[in-house]
PDB file of C-alpha atoms and ligand atoms in Angstrom:
ATOM      1  CA  MET A   1      28.741  17.430  11.290  1.00 62.00           C
ATOM      2  CA  ALA A   2      25.722  15.315   9.386  1.00 70.00           C
ATOM      3  CA  ILE A   3      22.460  15.259  11.291  1.00 74.00           C
ATOM      4  CA  THR A   4      20.906  11.811  11.836  1.00 87.00           C
ATOM      5  CA  ARG A   5      17.471  11.793  10.596  1.00 94.00           C
ATOM      6  CA  ARG A   6      14.820   9.086  10.686  1.00 96.00           C
ATOM      7  CA  LYS A   7      14.583   6.893   7.581  1.00 98.00           C
ATOM      8  CA  ALA A   8      11.527   6.343   5.529  1.00 98.00           C
ATOM      9  CA  LEU A   9      10.932   3.244   3.328  1.00 98.00           C
ATOM     10  CA  ILE A  10       8.864   3.829   0.383  1.00 98.00           C
ATOM     11  CA  THR A  11       7.615   0.860  -1.656  1.00 99.00           C
ATOM     12  CA  GLY A  12       6.162   1.449  -5.068  1.00 98.00           C
ATOM     13  CA  ALA A  13       8.710   4.554  -4.953  1.00 98.00           C
ATOM     14  CA  SER A  14       8.447   4.983  -8.642  1.00 98.00           C
ATOM     15  CA  GLY A  15       4.665   4.783  -9.087  1.00 98.00           C
ATOM     16  CA  GLY A  16       2.285   7.725  -8.615  1.00 98.00           C
ATOM     17  CA  MET A  17       1.593   7.779  -5.075  1.00 98.00           C
ATOM     18  CA  GLY A  18       5.310   6.507  -4.149  1.00 98.00           C
ATOM     19  CA  LYS A  19       6.905   9.512  -5.849  1.00 98.00           C
ATOM     20  CA  ALA A  20       4.382  11.655  -3.905  1.00 98.00           C
ATOM     21  CA  CYS A  21       5.143  10.123  -0.718  1.00 98.00           C
ATOM     22  CA  ALA A  22       8.996  10.430  -1.462  1.00 98.00           C
ATOM     23  CA  ARG A  23       8.866  14.033  -2.238  1.00 98.00           C
ATOM     24  CA  LEU A  24       6.728  14.943   0.741  1.00 98.00           C
ATOM     25  CA  LEU A  25       8.291  12.428   3.346  1.00 98.00           C
ATOM     26  CA  GLY A  26      11.851  13.120   2.047  1.00 98.00           C
ATOM     27  CA  THR A  27      11.909  16.790   3.337  1.00 97.00           C
ATOM     28  CA  THR A  28      12.323  15.718   6.892  1.00 97.00           C
ATOM     29  CA  GLN A  29      13.699  12.028   6.513  1.00 98.00           C
ATOM     30  CA  ASP A  30      16.206  10.126   4.707  1.00 98.00           C
ATOM     31  CA  LEU A  31      14.926   8.044   2.003  1.00 98.00           C
ATOM     32  CA  VAL A  32      15.025   4.098   1.304  1.00 98.00           C
ATOM     33  CA  LEU A  33      13.322   3.689  -2.207  1.00 98.00           C
ATOM     34  CA  THR A  34      12.187   0.277  -3.745  1.00 98.00           C
ATOM     35  CA  ASP A  35      10.067  -0.719  -6.684  1.00 98.00           C
ATOM     36  CA  ALA A  36      10.076  -3.272  -9.452  1.00 98.00           C
ATOM     37  CA  SER A  37      10.287  -0.695 -12.170  1.00 98.00           C
ATOM     38  CA  PRO A  38      13.589   0.051 -13.696  1.00 98.00           C
ATOM     39  CA  LYS A  39      12.478   3.577 -13.724  1.00 98.00           C
ATOM     40  CA  LEU A  40      13.285   3.728 -10.045  1.00 98.00           C
ATOM     41  CA  ALA A  41      17.042   4.690 -10.483  1.00 98.00           C
ATOM     42  CA  GLN A  42      16.139   7.622 -12.642  1.00 98.00           C
ATOM     43  CA  PHE A  43      13.782   8.906  -9.951  1.00 98.00           C
ATOM     44  CA  ALA A  44      16.199   8.524  -7.300  1.00 98.00           C
ATOM     45  CA  GLU A  45      18.960  10.518  -9.269  1.00 98.00           C
ATOM     46  CA  GLU A  46      16.121  13.311  -9.807  1.00 98.00           C
ATOM     47  CA  LEU A  47      15.589  13.502  -5.851  1.00 98.00           C
ATOM     48  CA  GLN A  48      19.217  13.846  -5.227  1.00 98.00           C
ATOM     49  CA  ALA A  49      19.787  16.358  -7.642  1.00 98.00           C
ATOM     50  CA  GLU A  50      17.106  18.239  -6.005  1.00 98.00           C
ATOM     51  CA  GLY A  51      18.652  18.056  -2.794  1.00 98.00           C
ATOM     52  CA  TYR A  52      16.820  14.975  -1.123  1.00 98.00           C
ATOM     53  CA  THR A  53      18.951  12.246   0.795  1.00 98.00           C
ATOM     54  CA  VAL A  54      18.273   9.044  -0.723  1.00 98.00           C
ATOM     55  CA  THR A  55      20.245   6.323   1.156  1.00 97.00           C
ATOM     56  CA  GLY A  56      19.224   3.165  -0.443  1.00 98.00           C
ATOM     57  CA  VAL A  57      17.960   2.289  -4.017  1.00 98.00           C
ATOM     58  CA  HIS A  58      16.430  -1.282  -4.265  1.00 98.00           C
ATOM     59  CA  GLN A  59      14.946  -2.360  -7.702  1.00 98.00           C
ATOM     60  CA  GLY A  60      13.216  -5.733  -7.790  1.00 98.00           C
ATOM     61  CA  ASP A  61      10.168  -7.690  -6.845  1.00 98.00           C
ATOM     62  CA  LEU A  62       9.039  -6.895  -3.384  1.00 98.00           C
ATOM     63  CA  GLY A  63       8.162 -10.770  -3.012  1.00 95.00           C
ATOM     64  CA  SER A  64      11.921 -11.616  -3.235  1.00 97.00           C
ATOM     65  CA  ALA A  65      13.441 -12.638   0.162  1.00 97.00           C
ATOM     66  CA  ALA A  66      17.187 -11.207  -1.088  1.00 98.00           C
ATOM     67  CA  LEU A  67      15.445  -7.857  -2.006  1.00 98.00           C
ATOM     68  CA  LEU A  68      13.865  -7.536   1.462  1.00 98.00           C
ATOM     69  CA  SER A  69      16.975  -8.486   3.225  1.00 98.00           C
ATOM     70  CA  ALA A  70      19.131  -5.713   1.269  1.00 98.00           C
ATOM     71  CA  ILE A  71      16.255  -3.301   2.124  1.00 98.00           C
ATOM     72  CA  MET A  72      16.308  -4.122   5.715  1.00 98.00           C
ATOM     73  CA  ALA A  73      20.073  -3.743   5.977  1.00 97.00           C
ATOM     74  CA  ASP A  74      19.881  -0.192   4.563  1.00 97.00           C
ATOM     75  CA  MET A  75      16.992   0.613   7.183  1.00 97.00           C
ATOM     76  CA  GLN A  76      19.017  -0.457  10.343  1.00 95.00           C
ATOM     77  CA  GLN A  77      19.326   2.742  12.309  1.00 91.00           C
ATOM     78  CA  GLY A  78      19.858   1.541  16.014  1.00 88.00           C
ATOM     79  CA  ASP A  79      17.430   3.167  18.357  1.00 91.00           C
ATOM     80  CA  LEU A  80      15.860   5.558  15.821  1.00 95.00           C
ATOM     81  CA  PRO A  81      12.219   4.821  14.891  1.00 97.00           C
ATOM     82  CA  LEU A  82      11.571   4.063  11.216  1.00 98.00           C
ATOM     83  CA  THR A  83       8.686   5.025   8.822  1.00 98.00           C
ATOM     84  CA  LEU A  84       7.299   2.770   6.197  1.00 98.00           C
ATOM     85  CA  ILE A  85       4.992   3.690   3.310  1.00 98.00           C
ATOM     86  CA  HIS A  86       3.845   0.848   1.344  1.00 99.00           C
ATOM     87  CA  THR A  87       2.332   1.855  -1.912  1.00 98.00           C
ATOM     88  CA  ALA A  88       3.559  -1.170  -4.187  1.00 98.00           C
ATOM     89  CA  GLY A  89       0.502  -2.909  -5.791  1.00 98.00           C
ATOM     90  CA  LEU A  90      -1.176  -4.308  -8.920  1.00 98.00           C
ATOM     91  CA  SER A  91      -4.576  -3.493 -10.064  1.00 97.00           C
ATOM     92  CA  PRO A  92      -6.990  -5.535 -12.470  1.00 96.00           C
ATOM     93  CA  SER A  93      -5.844  -3.332 -15.352  1.00 94.00           C
ATOM     94  CA  LEU A  94      -2.227  -4.160 -14.824  1.00 96.00           C
ATOM     95  CA  ALA A  95      -2.302  -7.792 -13.946  1.00 98.00           C
ATOM     96  CA  LYS A  96      -4.073 -11.111 -13.491  1.00 98.00           C
ATOM     97  CA  ALA A  97      -5.568 -12.680 -10.424  1.00 98.00           C
ATOM     98  CA  GLU A  98      -2.630 -14.406  -9.241  1.00 98.00           C
ATOM     99  CA  PRO A  99      -0.012 -11.893  -9.324  1.00 98.00           C
ATOM    100  CA  ILE A 100      -2.386  -9.186  -7.886  1.00 98.00           C
ATOM    101  CA  MET A 101      -2.972 -11.425  -4.923  1.00 98.00           C
ATOM    102  CA  GLN A 102       0.981 -12.359  -4.668  1.00 98.00           C
ATOM    103  CA  VAL A 103       1.921  -8.477  -4.689  1.00 98.00           C
ATOM    104  CA  ASN A 104      -0.901  -6.883  -2.831  1.00 98.00           C
ATOM    105  CA  LEU A 105      -1.114  -9.632  -0.011  1.00 98.00           C
ATOM    106  CA  VAL A 106       1.647 -12.110  -0.032  1.00 98.00           C
ATOM    107  CA  ALA A 107       4.336  -9.480  -0.518  1.00 98.00           C
ATOM    108  CA  THR A 108       2.691  -7.115   2.072  1.00 98.00           C
ATOM    109  CA  VAL A 109       3.037  -9.919   4.899  1.00 98.00           C
ATOM    110  CA  ARG A 110       6.601 -10.589   4.029  1.00 98.00           C
ATOM    111  CA  LEU A 111       7.493  -6.925   3.964  1.00 98.00           C
ATOM    112  CA  LEU A 112       5.663  -6.565   7.412  1.00 98.00           C
ATOM    113  CA  ASP A 113       7.520  -9.510   8.860  1.00 98.00           C
ATOM    114  CA  ALA A 114      10.673  -8.494   7.573  1.00 98.00           C
ATOM    115  CA  ILE A 115      10.610  -4.876   9.016  1.00 98.00           C
ATOM    116  CA  GLU A 116       9.160  -5.949  12.532  1.00 98.00           C
ATOM    117  CA  PRO A 117      12.716  -6.542  13.924  1.00 97.00           C
ATOM    118  CA  LEU A 118      13.697  -3.138  13.214  1.00 98.00           C
ATOM    119  CA  LEU A 119      10.497  -1.226  14.957  1.00 98.00           C
ATOM    120  CA  ARG A 120      11.128   0.886  17.794  1.00 97.00           C
ATOM    121  CA  SER A 121       8.956   3.118  19.813  1.00 97.00           C
ATOM    122  CA  GLY A 122       7.653   5.776  17.568  1.00 98.00           C
ATOM    123  CA  SER A 123       7.857   3.886  14.388  1.00 98.00           C
ATOM    124  CA  ALA A 124       4.913   4.163  12.047  1.00 98.00           C
ATOM    125  CA  ALA A 125       3.664   2.618   8.883  1.00 99.00           C
ATOM    126  CA  VAL A 126       0.933   3.345   6.332  1.00 99.00           C
ATOM    127  CA  MET A 127      -0.503   0.435   3.999  1.00 98.00           C
ATOM    128  CA  ILE A 128      -2.338   1.706   0.890  1.00 98.00           C
ATOM    129  CA  ALA A 129      -5.321  -0.478   0.721  1.00 98.00           C
ATOM    130  CA  SER A 130      -8.309   0.501  -1.509  1.00 98.00           C
ATOM    131  CA  THR A 131     -11.919   1.521  -1.538  1.00 98.00           C
ATOM    132  CA  ALA A 132     -12.372  -1.660  -3.445  1.00 97.00           C
ATOM    133  CA  GLY A 133     -11.731  -3.686  -0.309  1.00 98.00           C
ATOM    134  CA  HIS A 134     -14.856  -1.733   1.520  1.00 98.00           C
ATOM    135  CA  LEU A 135     -16.998  -2.314  -1.460  1.00 96.00           C
ATOM    136  CA  MET A 136     -16.401  -6.106  -1.463  1.00 96.00           C
ATOM    137  CA  PRO A 137     -18.879  -8.187   0.857  1.00 96.00           C
ATOM    138  CA  GLN A 138     -16.859 -10.062   3.495  1.00 95.00           C
ATOM    139  CA  ILE A 139     -16.460 -13.771   2.688  1.00 97.00           C
ATOM    140  CA  PRO A 140     -15.558 -15.554   5.724  1.00 98.00           C
ATOM    141  CA  GLU A 141     -13.780 -18.627   3.939  1.00 98.00           C
ATOM    142  CA  ALA A 142     -11.814 -16.186   1.986  1.00 98.00           C
ATOM    143  CA  ALA A 143     -11.007 -14.121   5.293  1.00 98.00           C
ATOM    144  CA  THR A 144      -9.728 -17.273   6.827  1.00 98.00           C
ATOM    145  CA  LEU A 145      -7.405 -18.261   4.057  1.00 98.00           C
ATOM    146  CA  MET A 146      -6.165 -14.716   3.735  1.00 98.00           C
ATOM    147  CA  ALA A 147      -5.330 -14.635   7.359  1.00 98.00           C
ATOM    148  CA  ASP A 148      -2.455 -16.923   6.415  1.00 98.00           C
ATOM    149  CA  PRO A 149      -1.189 -15.980   3.048  1.00 98.00           C
ATOM    150  CA  LEU A 150       2.325 -17.642   3.795  1.00 98.00           C
ATOM    151  CA  ALA A 151       0.652 -21.073   4.158  1.00 98.00           C
ATOM    152  CA  PRO A 152       1.935 -23.673   1.600  1.00 97.00           C
ATOM    153  CA  ASP A 153      -1.114 -24.091  -0.075  1.00 98.00           C
ATOM    154  CA  PHE A 154      -2.519 -20.561   0.167  1.00 98.00           C
ATOM    155  CA  MET A 155      -2.324 -19.548  -3.443  1.00 98.00           C
ATOM    156  CA  ALA A 156      -3.911 -22.775  -4.817  1.00 98.00           C
ATOM    157  CA  ASN A 157      -6.661 -22.437  -2.039  1.00 98.00           C
ATOM    158  CA  ILE A 158      -7.684 -18.808  -2.773  1.00 98.00           C
ATOM    159  CA  MET A 159      -7.382 -19.032  -6.611  1.00 98.00           C
ATOM    160  CA  ALA A 160      -9.877 -22.091  -6.426  1.00 98.00           C
ATOM    161  CA  LEU A 161     -12.351 -20.160  -4.128  1.00 98.00           C
ATOM    162  CA  MET A 162     -12.008 -17.179  -6.535  1.00 98.00           C
ATOM    163  CA  ASN A 163     -12.169 -19.194  -9.582  1.00 98.00           C
ATOM    164  CA  GLY A 164     -15.509 -20.484  -8.254  1.00 98.00           C
ATOM    165  CA  MET A 165     -16.773 -17.025  -7.770  1.00 97.00           C
ATOM    166  CA  ALA A 166     -15.643 -15.768 -11.162  1.00 97.00           C
ATOM    167  CA  GLN A 167     -17.367 -18.823 -13.128  1.00 96.00           C
ATOM    168  CA  GLY A 168     -14.883 -18.309 -15.991  1.00 92.00           C
ATOM    169  CA  ASP A 169     -14.747 -14.643 -16.508  1.00 96.00           C
ATOM    170  CA  ALA A 170     -11.061 -13.693 -16.171  1.00 95.00           C
ATOM    171  CA  GLU A 171     -11.869  -9.975 -15.805  1.00 94.00           C
ATOM    172  CA  LYS A 172     -14.009 -10.582 -12.915  1.00 96.00           C
ATOM    173  CA  LEU A 173     -11.551 -12.818 -11.400  1.00 98.00           C
ATOM    174  CA  ALA A 174      -8.764 -10.133 -11.281  1.00 98.00           C
ATOM    175  CA  GLY A 175     -11.293  -7.752  -9.868  1.00 97.00           C
ATOM    176  CA  ILE A 176     -12.225 -10.165  -7.194  1.00 98.00           C
ATOM    177  CA  SER A 177      -8.589 -10.952  -6.503  1.00 98.00           C
ATOM    178  CA  TYR A 178      -8.008  -7.190  -6.188  1.00 98.00           C
ATOM    179  CA  SER A 179     -10.866  -6.589  -3.967  1.00 98.00           C
ATOM    180  CA  LEU A 180     -10.177  -9.458  -1.585  1.00 98.00           C
ATOM    181  CA  SER A 181      -6.522  -8.746  -1.471  1.00 98.00           C
ATOM    182  CA  LYS A 182      -7.351  -5.054  -0.426  1.00 98.00           C
ATOM    183  CA  GLN A 183      -9.810  -6.347   2.219  1.00 98.00           C
ATOM    184  CA  ALA A 184      -7.040  -8.546   3.580  1.00 98.00           C
ATOM    185  CA  VAL A 185      -4.721  -5.449   3.876  1.00 98.00           C
ATOM    186  CA  LEU A 186      -7.475  -3.623   5.949  1.00 98.00           C
ATOM    187  CA  ALA A 187      -7.677  -6.843   8.405  1.00 98.00           C
ATOM    188  CA  LEU A 188      -3.700  -7.408   8.416  1.00 98.00           C
ATOM    189  CA  THR A 189      -3.408  -3.646   9.363  1.00 98.00           C
ATOM    190  CA  GLN A 190      -5.793  -4.273  12.359  1.00 98.00           C
ATOM    191  CA  ARG A 191      -4.041  -7.387  13.693  1.00 98.00           C
ATOM    192  CA  ARG A 192      -0.460  -5.883  13.273  1.00 98.00           C
ATOM    193  CA  ALA A 193      -1.516  -2.780  15.219  1.00 98.00           C
ATOM    194  CA  ILE A 194      -2.223  -5.185  18.182  1.00 98.00           C
ATOM    195  CA  ALA A 195       1.313  -6.487  18.043  1.00 97.00           C
ATOM    196  CA  TRP A 196       2.990  -3.127  17.293  1.00 98.00           C
ATOM    197  CA  GLY A 197       1.248  -1.358  19.895  1.00 98.00           C
ATOM    198  CA  LEU A 198       2.971  -3.279  22.500  1.00 96.00           C
ATOM    199  CA  LEU A 199       6.310  -1.707  20.864  1.00 96.00           C
ATOM    200  CA  GLY A 200       5.054   1.842  20.695  1.00 98.00           C
ATOM    201  CA  ALA A 201       4.799   1.434  17.082  1.00 98.00           C
ATOM    202  CA  ARG A 202       1.839   2.283  14.855  1.00 98.00           C
ATOM    203  CA  ILE A 203       0.207   1.114  11.549  1.00 99.00           C
ATOM    204  CA  SER A 204      -2.741   2.432   9.713  1.00 98.00           C
ATOM    205  CA  SER A 205      -4.062   2.090   6.292  1.00 98.00           C
ATOM    206  CA  ILE A 206      -5.336   4.392   3.631  1.00 99.00           C
ATOM    207  CA  SER A 207      -8.118   3.529   1.223  1.00 98.00           C
ATOM    208  CA  PRO A 208      -7.735   5.739  -1.779  1.00 98.00           C
ATOM    209  CA  GLY A 209     -10.756   6.424  -4.306  1.00 97.00           C
ATOM    210  CA  MET A 210     -10.144   7.169  -8.116  1.00 96.00           C
ATOM    211  CA  ILE A 211      -6.569   8.656  -7.905  1.00 98.00           C
ATOM    212  CA  LEU A 212      -5.032   9.779 -11.427  1.00 96.00           C
ATOM    213  CA  THR A 213      -1.581   8.030 -10.978  1.00 96.00           C
ATOM    214  CA  PRO A 214      -0.571   5.979 -13.775  1.00 93.00           C
ATOM    215  CA  MET A 215      -2.583   2.953 -12.247  1.00 93.00           C
ATOM    216  CA  GLY A 216      -5.663   5.116 -11.849  1.00 94.00           C
ATOM    217  CA  GLN A 217      -5.378   6.475 -15.431  1.00 94.00           C
ATOM    218  CA  LYS A 218      -5.945   3.011 -16.523  1.00 94.00           C
ATOM    219  CA  GLU A 219      -8.688   1.772 -13.941  1.00 93.00           C
ATOM    220  CA  VAL A 220     -10.750   4.991 -14.577  1.00 94.00           C
ATOM    221  CA  GLN A 221     -11.426   3.854 -18.197  1.00 94.00           C
ATOM    222  CA  THR A 222     -13.082   0.699 -16.481  1.00 92.00           C
ATOM    223  CA  PRO A 223     -16.797   0.918 -15.711  1.00 91.00           C
ATOM    224  CA  GLY A 224     -16.023   0.319 -11.822  1.00 89.00           C
ATOM    225  CA  GLY A 225     -13.145   2.941 -12.177  1.00 90.00           C
ATOM    226  CA  ALA A 226     -15.331   5.594 -13.772  1.00 92.00           C
ATOM    227  CA  ALA A 227     -18.230   4.814 -11.263  1.00 91.00           C
ATOM    228  CA  MET A 228     -15.835   5.340  -8.348  1.00 91.00           C
ATOM    229  CA  GLN A 229     -14.655   8.644  -9.764  1.00 92.00           C
ATOM    230  CA  ASN A 230     -18.155   9.821 -10.486  1.00 93.00           C
ATOM    231  CA  ALA A 231     -19.520   8.966  -7.219  1.00 94.00           C
ATOM    232  CA  ALA A 232     -17.202  11.497  -5.416  1.00 96.00           C
ATOM    233  CA  PRO A 233     -19.175  14.287  -3.935  1.00 96.00           C
ATOM    234  CA  LEU A 234     -16.219  16.524  -4.236  1.00 97.00           C
ATOM    235  CA  GLY A 235     -16.678  16.193  -8.006  1.00 94.00           C
ATOM    236  CA  ARG A 236     -12.931  15.694  -8.860  1.00 94.00           C
ATOM    237  CA  PRO A 237     -10.699  12.768  -9.269  1.00 94.00           C
ATOM    238  CA  GLY A 238      -7.894  12.410  -6.511  1.00 97.00           C
ATOM    239  CA  VAL A 239      -4.215  13.353  -7.278  1.00 98.00           C
ATOM    240  CA  ALA A 240      -1.248  11.392  -5.816  1.00 98.00           C
ATOM    241  CA  SER A 241      -0.474  14.099  -3.174  1.00 98.00           C
ATOM    242  CA  ASP A 242      -3.742  13.907  -1.844  1.00 98.00           C
ATOM    243  CA  ILE A 243      -2.732  10.563  -0.486  1.00 98.00           C
ATOM    244  CA  ALA A 244       0.871  11.571   0.310  1.00 98.00           C
ATOM    245  CA  LEU A 245      -0.384  14.384   2.592  1.00 98.00           C
ATOM    246  CA  ALA A 246      -2.762  11.858   4.436  1.00 98.00           C
ATOM    247  CA  ALA A 247       0.069   9.276   4.739  1.00 98.00           C
ATOM    248  CA  GLN A 248       2.334  12.045   6.098  1.00 98.00           C
ATOM    249  CA  PHE A 249      -0.169  12.962   8.751  1.00 98.00           C
ATOM    250  CA  LEU A 250      -0.692   9.310   9.839  1.00 98.00           C
ATOM    251  CA  VAL A 251       3.181   8.852  10.368  1.00 98.00           C
ATOM    252  CA  SER A 252       3.538  11.828  12.032  1.00 98.00           C
ATOM    253  CA  ALA A 253       3.783  12.732  15.899  1.00 97.00           C
ATOM    254  CA  GLU A 254       0.444  14.474  15.500  1.00 98.00           C
ATOM    255  CA  ALA A 255      -1.180  11.207  14.831  1.00 98.00           C
ATOM    256  CA  SER A 256       0.526   9.328  17.863  1.00 98.00           C
ATOM    257  CA  PHE A 257      -2.977   7.942  19.003  1.00 98.00           C
ATOM    258  CA  ILE A 258      -3.901   6.503  15.648  1.00 98.00           C
ATOM    259  CA  SER A 259      -3.308   3.060  14.945  1.00 98.00           C
ATOM    260  CA  GLY A 260      -5.026  -0.004  13.410  1.00 98.00           C
ATOM    261  CA  CYS A 261      -7.593   2.289  11.474  1.00 98.00           C
ATOM    262  CA  ASP A 262      -8.391   3.038   7.913  1.00 98.00           C
ATOM    263  CA  LEU A 263      -8.474   6.325   6.390  1.00 98.00           C
ATOM    264  CA  LEU A 264     -10.910   6.918   3.359  1.00 98.00           C
ATOM    265  CA  VAL A 265      -9.360   9.292   0.890  1.00 98.00           C
ATOM    266  CA  ASP A 266     -11.840   8.987  -1.768  1.00 98.00           C
ATOM    267  CA  GLY A 267     -13.426  12.430  -2.181  1.00 97.00           C
ATOM    268  CA  GLY A 268     -16.576  10.975  -0.373  1.00 97.00           C
ATOM    269  CA  SER A 269     -17.179   8.212  -2.883  1.00 97.00           C
ATOM    270  CA  MET A 270     -17.570   5.691  -0.074  1.00 97.00           C
ATOM    271  CA  ALA A 271     -20.148   7.878   1.907  1.00 97.00           C
ATOM    272  CA  ALA A 272     -22.023   8.268  -1.370  1.00 97.00           C
ATOM    273  CA  PHE A 273     -22.389   4.818  -1.893  1.00 96.00           C
ATOM    274  CA  ARG A 274     -23.406   3.643   1.627  1.00 96.00           C
ATOM    275  CA  GLN A 275     -25.978   6.407   1.628  1.00 96.00           C
ATOM    276  CA  GLY A 276     -27.274   5.263  -1.775  1.00 95.00           C
ATOM    277  CA  ALA A 277     -26.458   8.505  -3.576  1.00 94.00           C
ATOM    278  CA  ALA A 278     -24.235   6.734  -5.877  1.00 93.00           C
ATOM    279  CA  LYS A 279     -24.296   3.446  -7.506  1.00 88.00           C
ATOM    280  CA  ILE A 280     -21.214   1.217  -8.074  1.00 84.00           C
ATOM    281  CA  ALA A 281     -21.002  -0.347 -11.770  1.00 78.00           C
TER     282      ALA A 281
HETATM  283  N1  NAD B 301      -4.599   4.915  -8.243  1.00 66.70           N
HETATM  284  C1  NAD B 301      -5.733   4.441  -7.825  1.00 66.70           C
HETATM  285  O1  NAD B 301      -6.935   5.009  -8.210  1.00 66.70           O
HETATM  286  C2  NAD B 301      -5.858   3.738  -6.596  1.00 66.70           C
HETATM  287  C3  NAD B 301      -7.083   3.521  -5.867  1.00 66.70           C
HETATM  288  C4  NAD B 301      -7.059   2.419  -4.745  1.00 66.70           C
HETATM  289  C5  NAD B 301      -5.889   2.171  -4.508  1.00 66.70           C
HETATM  290  N2  NAD B 301      -4.825   2.281  -4.991  1.00 66.70           N
HETATM  291  C6  NAD B 301      -3.622   1.648  -4.543  1.00 66.70           C
HETATM  292  O2  NAD B 301      -2.537   2.441  -4.234  1.00 66.70           O
HETATM  293  C7  NAD B 301      -1.252   1.768  -4.543  1.00 66.70           C
HETATM  294  C8  NAD B 301      -0.406   2.760  -5.447  1.00 66.70           C
HETATM  295  O3  NAD B 301      -0.872   2.817  -6.605  1.00 66.70           O
HETATM  296  P1  NAD B 301      -0.490   3.893  -7.546  1.00 66.70           P
HETATM  297  O4  NAD B 301      -1.883   4.408  -8.118  1.00 66.70           O
HETATM  298  O5  NAD B 301       0.441   4.754  -7.181  1.00 66.70           O
HETATM  299  O6  NAD B 301      -0.185   2.795  -8.881  1.00 66.70           O
HETATM  300  P2  NAD B 301       1.278   2.934  -9.785  1.00 66.70           P
HETATM  301  O7  NAD B 301       0.959   1.828 -10.731  1.00 66.70           O
HETATM  302  O8  NAD B 301       1.534   4.173 -10.283  1.00 66.70           O
HETATM  303  O9  NAD B 301       2.296   2.570  -8.508  1.00 66.70           O
HETATM  304  C9  NAD B 301       2.546   1.110  -8.135  1.00 66.70           C
HETATM  305  C10 NAD B 301       3.896   0.975  -8.316  1.00 66.70           C
HETATM  306  O10 NAD B 301       3.954  -0.421  -7.680  1.00 66.70           O
HETATM  307  C11 NAD B 301       5.013  -1.070  -8.099  1.00 66.70           C
HETATM  308  N3  NAD B 301       4.900  -2.511  -8.204  1.00 66.70           N
HETATM  309  C12 NAD B 301       4.057  -3.414  -8.623  1.00 66.70           C
HETATM  310  N4  NAD B 301       4.418  -4.634  -8.499  1.00 66.70           N
HETATM  311  C13 NAD B 301       5.539  -4.696  -7.697  1.00 66.70           C
HETATM  312  C14 NAD B 301       6.294  -5.637  -7.276  1.00 66.70           C
HETATM  313  N5  NAD B 301       5.981  -7.018  -7.474  1.00 66.70           N
HETATM  314  N6  NAD B 301       7.352  -5.361  -6.445  1.00 66.70           N
HETATM  315  C15 NAD B 301       7.698  -3.923  -6.339  1.00 66.70           C
HETATM  316  N7  NAD B 301       6.991  -3.044  -6.792  1.00 66.70           N
HETATM  317  C16 NAD B 301       6.052  -3.309  -7.528  1.00 66.70           C
HETATM  318  C17 NAD B 301       4.963  -0.766  -9.515  1.00 66.70           C
HETATM  319  O11 NAD B 301       6.025  -0.860 -10.589  1.00 66.70           O
HETATM  320  C18 NAD B 301       4.531   0.919  -9.583  1.00 66.70           C
HETATM  321  O12 NAD B 301       5.676   1.712  -9.644  1.00 66.70           O
HETATM  322  C19 NAD B 301      -1.394   0.485  -4.861  1.00 66.70           C
HETATM  323  O13 NAD B 301      -1.440  -0.353  -3.803  1.00 66.70           O
HETATM  324  C20 NAD B 301      -2.805   0.495  -5.481  1.00 66.70           C
HETATM  325  O14 NAD B 301      -3.475  -0.806  -5.589  1.00 66.70           O
HETATM  326  C21 NAD B 301      -4.602   3.042  -6.185  1.00 66.70           C
END
């Protein structure tokens, strides 16, 4: 008789961190995978050939309502708690300001809204944020807008605010969008933890430093990315499994009193910046 196991939804599943999370979480949980990349099907096949159980493969834009409802249909599992590791995201070396905000914040809120009806006591989620969110100064006007990214005029308003800050510099604009969107994920995680706690469910975030995934390989070639890597007192870049191992802990029973917090997995970079031992570019 097949044993019923908890299901883990991994977003960004064919990206660097997503793959590492799928391989680690998939040892004890059944996997539901989603990513915009067409490479997802091949990765799911590889996992199945290696003995992993993949119960759902959903290729498409995480912002799509149809995709989300197909994913949630696969995640239904009665009273069993679920796991969510949300790694899908865009960075300034991969996209412009508007899609960055759309994926990193708007799609994240839609994902959490969609999964909430399925939460049971013991469910646990990890959002991948970024050290960029910690480095960005708090801008109260932006924080107010980003608290409601599904408002009809949200994108127009946040783009106007960010354009004012970037003053015509498109590269700067994308960087601001990335940092603000990740700052919003940190705040969102705290807010959801309050609501989820009433259900016995937990949500935390991880802020990676420079991790040499496909995204990280591009970012490290920028002054900001290189500064992040060089700042790490541990003297090495991160690898995707550094993040997967931290995520595995945060969703485990051993972390059952941890919710609403952010874990820096950055080789000590933020400590070095905060103590003045390293400088951001
Ligand atoms: N790599 C780093 O150094 C670093 C540092 C800090 C934070 N992060 C964050 O970590 C997360 C994972 O990044 P990674 O390094 O594994 O990058 P990656 O580019 O290897 O993986 C990201 C995945 O997200 C997917 N994706 C992008 N837009 C999507 C959309 N609209 N719908 C569905 N999927 C979409 C991509 O197809 C890709 O497979 C991201 O949120 C990123 O911002 C990365």
